[in-house]
Short mmCIF file of C-alpha atoms and ligand atoms in Angstrom, two decimals:
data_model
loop_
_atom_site.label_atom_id
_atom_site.label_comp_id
_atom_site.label_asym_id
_atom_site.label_seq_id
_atom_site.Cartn_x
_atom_site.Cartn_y
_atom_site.Cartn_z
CA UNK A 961 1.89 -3.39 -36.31
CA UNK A 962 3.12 -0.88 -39.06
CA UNK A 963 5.85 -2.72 -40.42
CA UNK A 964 8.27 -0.69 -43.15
CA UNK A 965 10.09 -3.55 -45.41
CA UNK A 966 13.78 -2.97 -46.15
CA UNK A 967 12.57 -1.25 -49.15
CA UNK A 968 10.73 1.36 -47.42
CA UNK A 969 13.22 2.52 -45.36
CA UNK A 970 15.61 2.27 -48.21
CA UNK A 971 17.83 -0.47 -46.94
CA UNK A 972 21.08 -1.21 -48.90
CA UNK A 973 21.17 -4.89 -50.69
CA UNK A 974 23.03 -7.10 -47.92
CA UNK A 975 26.38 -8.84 -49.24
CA UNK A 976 26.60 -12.36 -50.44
CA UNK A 977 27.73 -15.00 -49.13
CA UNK A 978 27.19 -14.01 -44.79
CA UNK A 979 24.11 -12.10 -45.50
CA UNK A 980 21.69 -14.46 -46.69
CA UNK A 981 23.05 -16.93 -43.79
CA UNK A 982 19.86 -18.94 -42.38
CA UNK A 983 19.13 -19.38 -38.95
CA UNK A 984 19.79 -23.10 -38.11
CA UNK A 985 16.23 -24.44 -37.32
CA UNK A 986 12.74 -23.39 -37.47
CA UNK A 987 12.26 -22.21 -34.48
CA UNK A 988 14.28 -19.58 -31.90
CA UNK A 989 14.63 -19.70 -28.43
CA UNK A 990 13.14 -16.26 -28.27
CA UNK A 991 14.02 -12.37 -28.64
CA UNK A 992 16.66 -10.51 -27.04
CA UNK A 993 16.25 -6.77 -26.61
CA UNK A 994 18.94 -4.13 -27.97
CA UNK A 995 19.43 -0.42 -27.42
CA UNK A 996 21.97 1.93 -29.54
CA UNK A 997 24.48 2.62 -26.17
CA UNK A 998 25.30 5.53 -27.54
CA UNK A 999 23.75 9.25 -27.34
CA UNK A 1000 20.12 9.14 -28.90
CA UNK A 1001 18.05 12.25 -29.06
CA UNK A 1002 14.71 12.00 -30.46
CA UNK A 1003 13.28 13.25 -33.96
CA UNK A 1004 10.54 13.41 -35.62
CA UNK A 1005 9.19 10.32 -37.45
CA UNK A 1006 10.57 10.93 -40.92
CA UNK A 1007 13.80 11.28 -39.36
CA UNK A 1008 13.68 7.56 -38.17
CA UNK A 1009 14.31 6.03 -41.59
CA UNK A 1010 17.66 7.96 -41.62
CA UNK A 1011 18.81 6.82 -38.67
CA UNK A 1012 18.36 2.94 -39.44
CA UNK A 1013 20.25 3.57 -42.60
CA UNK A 1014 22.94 5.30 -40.68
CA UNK A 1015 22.64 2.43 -38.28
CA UNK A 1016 23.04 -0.27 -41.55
CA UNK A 1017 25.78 1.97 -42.93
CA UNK A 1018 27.76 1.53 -39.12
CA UNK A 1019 27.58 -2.11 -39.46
CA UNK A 1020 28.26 -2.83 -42.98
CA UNK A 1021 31.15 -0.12 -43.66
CA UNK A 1022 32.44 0.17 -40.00
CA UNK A 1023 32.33 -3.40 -38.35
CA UNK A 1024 32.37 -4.84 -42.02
CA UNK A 1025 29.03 -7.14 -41.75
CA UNK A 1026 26.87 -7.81 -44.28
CA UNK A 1027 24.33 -6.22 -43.26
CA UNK A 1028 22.50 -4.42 -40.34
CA UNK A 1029 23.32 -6.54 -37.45
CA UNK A 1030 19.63 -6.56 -36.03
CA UNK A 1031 16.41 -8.54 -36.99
CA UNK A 1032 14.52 -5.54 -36.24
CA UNK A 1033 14.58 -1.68 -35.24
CA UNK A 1034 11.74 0.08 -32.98
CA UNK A 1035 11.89 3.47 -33.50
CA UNK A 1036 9.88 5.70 -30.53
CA UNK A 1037 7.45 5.94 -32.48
CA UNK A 1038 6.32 2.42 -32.47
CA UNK A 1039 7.46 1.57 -36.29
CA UNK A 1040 9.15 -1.64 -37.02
CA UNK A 1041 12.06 -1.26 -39.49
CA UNK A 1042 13.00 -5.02 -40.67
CA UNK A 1043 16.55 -5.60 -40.67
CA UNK A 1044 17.78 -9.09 -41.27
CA UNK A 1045 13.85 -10.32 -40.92
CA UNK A 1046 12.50 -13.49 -39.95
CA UNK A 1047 14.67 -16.10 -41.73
CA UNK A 1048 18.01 -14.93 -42.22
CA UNK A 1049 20.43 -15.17 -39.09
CA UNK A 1050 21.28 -11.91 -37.04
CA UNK A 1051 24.76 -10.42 -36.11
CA UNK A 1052 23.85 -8.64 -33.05
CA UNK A 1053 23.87 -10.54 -29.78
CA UNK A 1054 27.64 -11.16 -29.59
CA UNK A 1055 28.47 -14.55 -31.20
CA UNK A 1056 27.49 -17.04 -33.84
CA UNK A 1057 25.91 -19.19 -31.04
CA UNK A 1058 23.98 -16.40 -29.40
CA UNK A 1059 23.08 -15.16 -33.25
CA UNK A 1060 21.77 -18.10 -33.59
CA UNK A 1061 19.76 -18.86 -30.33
CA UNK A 1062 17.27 -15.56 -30.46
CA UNK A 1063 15.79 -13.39 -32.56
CA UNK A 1064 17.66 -9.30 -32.22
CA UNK A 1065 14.96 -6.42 -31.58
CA UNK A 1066 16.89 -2.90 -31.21
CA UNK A 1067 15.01 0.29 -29.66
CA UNK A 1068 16.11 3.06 -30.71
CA UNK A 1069 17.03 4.66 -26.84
CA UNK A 1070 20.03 5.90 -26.12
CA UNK A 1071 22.33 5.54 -23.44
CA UNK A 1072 22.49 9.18 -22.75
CA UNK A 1073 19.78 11.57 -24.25
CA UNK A 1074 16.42 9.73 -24.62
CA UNK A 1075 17.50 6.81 -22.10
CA UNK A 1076 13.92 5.59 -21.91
CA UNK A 1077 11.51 3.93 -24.22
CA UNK A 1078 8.29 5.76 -25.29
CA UNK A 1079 4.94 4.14 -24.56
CA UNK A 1080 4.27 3.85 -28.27
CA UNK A 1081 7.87 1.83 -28.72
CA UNK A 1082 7.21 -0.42 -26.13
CA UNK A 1083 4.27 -0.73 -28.10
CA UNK A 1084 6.07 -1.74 -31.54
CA UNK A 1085 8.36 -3.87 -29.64
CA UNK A 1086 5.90 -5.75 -28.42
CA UNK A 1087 4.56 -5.90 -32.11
CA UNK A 1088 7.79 -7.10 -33.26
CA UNK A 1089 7.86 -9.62 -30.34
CA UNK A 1090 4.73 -11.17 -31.81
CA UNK A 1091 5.61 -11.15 -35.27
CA UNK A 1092 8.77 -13.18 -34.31
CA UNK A 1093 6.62 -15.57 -32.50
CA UNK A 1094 3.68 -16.23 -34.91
CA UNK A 1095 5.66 -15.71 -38.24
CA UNK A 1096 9.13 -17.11 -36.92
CA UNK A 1097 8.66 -18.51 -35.17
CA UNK A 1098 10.33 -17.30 -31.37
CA UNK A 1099 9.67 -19.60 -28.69
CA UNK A 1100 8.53 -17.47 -25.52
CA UNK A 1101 11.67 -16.42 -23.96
CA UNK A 1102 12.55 -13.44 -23.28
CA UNK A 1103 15.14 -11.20 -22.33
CA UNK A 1104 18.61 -8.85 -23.52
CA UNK A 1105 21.73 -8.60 -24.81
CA UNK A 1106 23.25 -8.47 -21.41
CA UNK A 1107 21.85 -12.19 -21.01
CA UNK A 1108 25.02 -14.18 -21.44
CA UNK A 1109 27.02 -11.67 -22.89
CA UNK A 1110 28.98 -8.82 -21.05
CA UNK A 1111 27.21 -5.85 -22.10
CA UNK A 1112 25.09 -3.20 -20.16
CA UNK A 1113 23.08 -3.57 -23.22
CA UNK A 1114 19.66 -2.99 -23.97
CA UNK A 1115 20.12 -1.20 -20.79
CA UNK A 1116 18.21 -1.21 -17.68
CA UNK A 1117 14.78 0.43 -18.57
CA UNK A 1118 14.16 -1.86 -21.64
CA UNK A 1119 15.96 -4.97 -19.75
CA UNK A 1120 13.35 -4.40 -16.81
CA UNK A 1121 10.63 -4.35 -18.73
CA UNK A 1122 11.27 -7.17 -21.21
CA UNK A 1123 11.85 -9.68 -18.01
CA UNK A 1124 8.46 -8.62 -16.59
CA UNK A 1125 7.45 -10.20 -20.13
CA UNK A 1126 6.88 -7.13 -22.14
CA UNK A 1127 3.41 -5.94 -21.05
CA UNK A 1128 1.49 -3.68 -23.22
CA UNK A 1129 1.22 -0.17 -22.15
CA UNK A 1130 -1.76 0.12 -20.63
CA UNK A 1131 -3.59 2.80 -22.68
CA UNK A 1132 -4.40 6.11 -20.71
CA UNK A 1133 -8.26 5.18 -19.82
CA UNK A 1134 -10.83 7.27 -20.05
CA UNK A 1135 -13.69 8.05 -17.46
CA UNK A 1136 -15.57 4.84 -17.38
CA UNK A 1137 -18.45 7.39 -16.66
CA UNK A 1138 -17.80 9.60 -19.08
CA UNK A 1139 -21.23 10.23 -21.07
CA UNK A 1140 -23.18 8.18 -18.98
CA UNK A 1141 -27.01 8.99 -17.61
CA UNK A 1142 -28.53 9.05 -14.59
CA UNK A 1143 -30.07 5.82 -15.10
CA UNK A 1144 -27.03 4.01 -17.17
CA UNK A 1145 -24.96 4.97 -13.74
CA UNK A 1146 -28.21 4.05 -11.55
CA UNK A 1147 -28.09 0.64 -13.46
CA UNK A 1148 -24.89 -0.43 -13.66
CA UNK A 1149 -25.06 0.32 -9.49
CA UNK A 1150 -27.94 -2.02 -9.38
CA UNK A 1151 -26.18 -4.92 -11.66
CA UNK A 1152 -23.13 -4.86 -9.66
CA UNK A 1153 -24.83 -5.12 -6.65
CA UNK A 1154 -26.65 -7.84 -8.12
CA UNK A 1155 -30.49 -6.52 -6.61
CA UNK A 1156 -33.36 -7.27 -8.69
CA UNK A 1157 -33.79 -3.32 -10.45
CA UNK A 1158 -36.90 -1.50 -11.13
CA UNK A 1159 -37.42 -0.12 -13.86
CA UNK A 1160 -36.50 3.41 -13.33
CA UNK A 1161 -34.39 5.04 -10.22
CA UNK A 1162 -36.89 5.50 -7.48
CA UNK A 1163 -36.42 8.19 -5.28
CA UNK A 1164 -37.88 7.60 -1.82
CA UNK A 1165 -36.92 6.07 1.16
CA UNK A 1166 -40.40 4.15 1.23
CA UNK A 1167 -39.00 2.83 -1.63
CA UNK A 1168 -37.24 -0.80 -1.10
CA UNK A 1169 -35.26 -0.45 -3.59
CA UNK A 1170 -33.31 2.98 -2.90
CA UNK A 1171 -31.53 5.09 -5.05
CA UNK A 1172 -27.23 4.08 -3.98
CA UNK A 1173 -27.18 8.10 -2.71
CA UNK A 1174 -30.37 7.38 -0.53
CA UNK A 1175 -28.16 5.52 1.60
CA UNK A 1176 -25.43 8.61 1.85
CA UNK A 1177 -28.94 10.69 2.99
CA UNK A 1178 -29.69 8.24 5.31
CA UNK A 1179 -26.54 7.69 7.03
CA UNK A 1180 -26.49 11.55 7.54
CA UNK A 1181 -29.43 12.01 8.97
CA UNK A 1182 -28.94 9.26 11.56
CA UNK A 1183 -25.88 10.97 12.79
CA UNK A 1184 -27.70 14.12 12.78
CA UNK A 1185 -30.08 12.41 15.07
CA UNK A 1186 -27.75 10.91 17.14
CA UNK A 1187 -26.37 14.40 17.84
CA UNK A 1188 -29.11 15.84 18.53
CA UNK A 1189 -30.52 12.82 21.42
CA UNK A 1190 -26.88 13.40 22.78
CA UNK A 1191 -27.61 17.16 22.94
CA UNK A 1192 -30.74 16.62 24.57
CA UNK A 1193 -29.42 14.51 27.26
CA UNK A 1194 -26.81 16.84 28.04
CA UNK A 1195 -29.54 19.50 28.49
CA UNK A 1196 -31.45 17.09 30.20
CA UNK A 1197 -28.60 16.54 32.54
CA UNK A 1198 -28.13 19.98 33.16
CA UNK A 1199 -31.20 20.65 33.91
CA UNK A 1200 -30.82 17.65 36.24
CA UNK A 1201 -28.03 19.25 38.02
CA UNK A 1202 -29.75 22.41 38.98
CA UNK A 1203 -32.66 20.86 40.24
CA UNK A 1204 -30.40 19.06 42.52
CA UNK A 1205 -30.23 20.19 46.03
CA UNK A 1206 -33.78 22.43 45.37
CA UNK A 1207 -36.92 21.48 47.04
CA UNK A 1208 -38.71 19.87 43.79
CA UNK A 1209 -40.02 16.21 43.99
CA UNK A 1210 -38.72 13.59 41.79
CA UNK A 1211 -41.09 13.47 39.42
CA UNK A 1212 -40.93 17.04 38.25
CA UNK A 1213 -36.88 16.13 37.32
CA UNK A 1214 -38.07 13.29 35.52
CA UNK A 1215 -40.93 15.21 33.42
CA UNK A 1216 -38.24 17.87 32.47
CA UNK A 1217 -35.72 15.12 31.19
CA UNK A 1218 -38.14 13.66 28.96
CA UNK A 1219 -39.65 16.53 27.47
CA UNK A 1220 -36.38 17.77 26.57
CA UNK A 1221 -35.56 14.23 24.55
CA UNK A 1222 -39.48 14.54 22.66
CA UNK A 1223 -38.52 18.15 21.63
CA UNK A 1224 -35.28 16.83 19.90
CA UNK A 1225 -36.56 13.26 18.45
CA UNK A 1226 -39.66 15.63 17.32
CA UNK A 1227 -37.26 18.12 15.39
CA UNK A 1228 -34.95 15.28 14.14
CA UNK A 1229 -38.54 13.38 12.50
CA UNK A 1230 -38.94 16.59 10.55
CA UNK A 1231 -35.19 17.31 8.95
CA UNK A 1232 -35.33 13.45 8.04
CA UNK A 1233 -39.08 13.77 6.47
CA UNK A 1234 -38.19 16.78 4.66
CA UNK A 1235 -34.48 15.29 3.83
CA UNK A 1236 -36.06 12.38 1.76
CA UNK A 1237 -38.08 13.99 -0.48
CA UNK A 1238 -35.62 15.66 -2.00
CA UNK A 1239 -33.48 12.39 -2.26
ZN1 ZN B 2265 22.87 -4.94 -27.81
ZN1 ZN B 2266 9.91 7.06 -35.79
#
């Protein structure tokens, strides 16, 4: 988590007596989820700290509190600004009670402009979900300012995700094959298939223990030779046909049939011969 202290960001000192109010017990019920509500473009990262001390300078000299309002601010780029921290009691879910119940992340989204978090924020809020709950602590719930308050607030993209319980970004993955050899590949094949491997690939169909594309081979040539039998009958057939009606004895028809299916099976026996030593 890259936490910046209140000194980092270059927070003004809070005011005395409401600032350094305690939250009521040891533990929360959880963390609610905020977003601004307001237009929000995005900025580069050493922007961010002037925005959170705009943000502070909002709630201390416009709504007159003692201090930012939130426990913590997630800017898009997955930092974790501390407002009023761990111990001391926020001002930004709507009443004393609600203050008091959870823990007050903001993400810095808008409600026009950048309306949707960044992978990287969701990220940092899920950092700063942690922190609450192993330094806090937060008890497990979960959820947003909307939740019994009338807001719209932290809005629906962040409200969606934090009741689905604020899953990680999966990170983009790479080719799980990426790099690998022949035989790494050829392996892994043989361990998920859980056959007893030799040593090294073996590549023919004598072979018990065939290479996985030995079986693509295989399957093709048996289609091959099923197309050519049926080709052969159909010859056979209409060879048949012709002979029908002549003067030629019975077993002359049958002798041309079957030589016609031995030409074929013949032919197929060499394309699979040749097929598999290449395999
Ligand atoms: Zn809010
Ligand atoms: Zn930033």
């Amino acid at each position: 988590m890259t936490l910046v202290s209140r000194s980092q960001w270059g927070a003004r000192a809070y005011r005395l007596p409401n600032g350094a109010t305690l939250y009521s017990g040891t533990r929360r019920r959880g963390v609610k989820l905020h977003y601004l509500g307001t237009a929000y473009t995005d900025r580069p990262h050493d922007k961010c700290d002037d925005y959170v001390r705009q943000i502070q300078a909002q709630h201390m000299d416009g709504n007159g509190w003692s201090d930012i309002g939130y426990s913590f601010v997630v800017c898009t780029h997955g930092s974790v600004y501390e407002g009023r921290g761990l111990r001391r009691r926020n001002s930004a879910n709507g009443n004393t009670t609600l203050n008091d119940q959870d823990y007050a992340v903001l993400l810095m989204v808008g409600s026009s402009g950048l309306t949707k978090p960044t992978e990287t924020q969701l990220d940092g809020a899920r950092d700063a979900i942690d922190y609450c709950r192993k330094e806090g602590p937060a008890g497990t719930w979960l959820g947003g300012h909307r939740d019994g308050y009338a807001t719209s607030c932290p809005g629906d993209p962040i409200y969606v995700w934090v009741k689905a319980g604020a899953p990680r970004p999966t990170a983009v993955q790479e080719d799980p094959m990426a790099g690998m050899t022949k035989q790494d590949i050829y392996d892994a094949v043989w361990k998920t298939d859980q056959v007893a491997a030799p040593d090294t690939a073996p590549d023919r169909k004598t072979n018990v223990n065939w290479q996985p594309q030995s079986y693509i081979k295989d399957i093709g040539n048996r289609v091959r030779a099923m197309d050519a039998r049926l080709t052969a009958q159909s010859a056979a057939i209409a060879k048949l046909a012709q002979l029908v009606g002549s003067d030629v004895d019975t077993a002359q028809v049958v002798a041309a049939v079957e030589k016609a299916i031995a030409d074929a099976v013949v032919k197929v026996s060499v394309d699979v011969t040749t097929e598999n030593q290449e395999s």
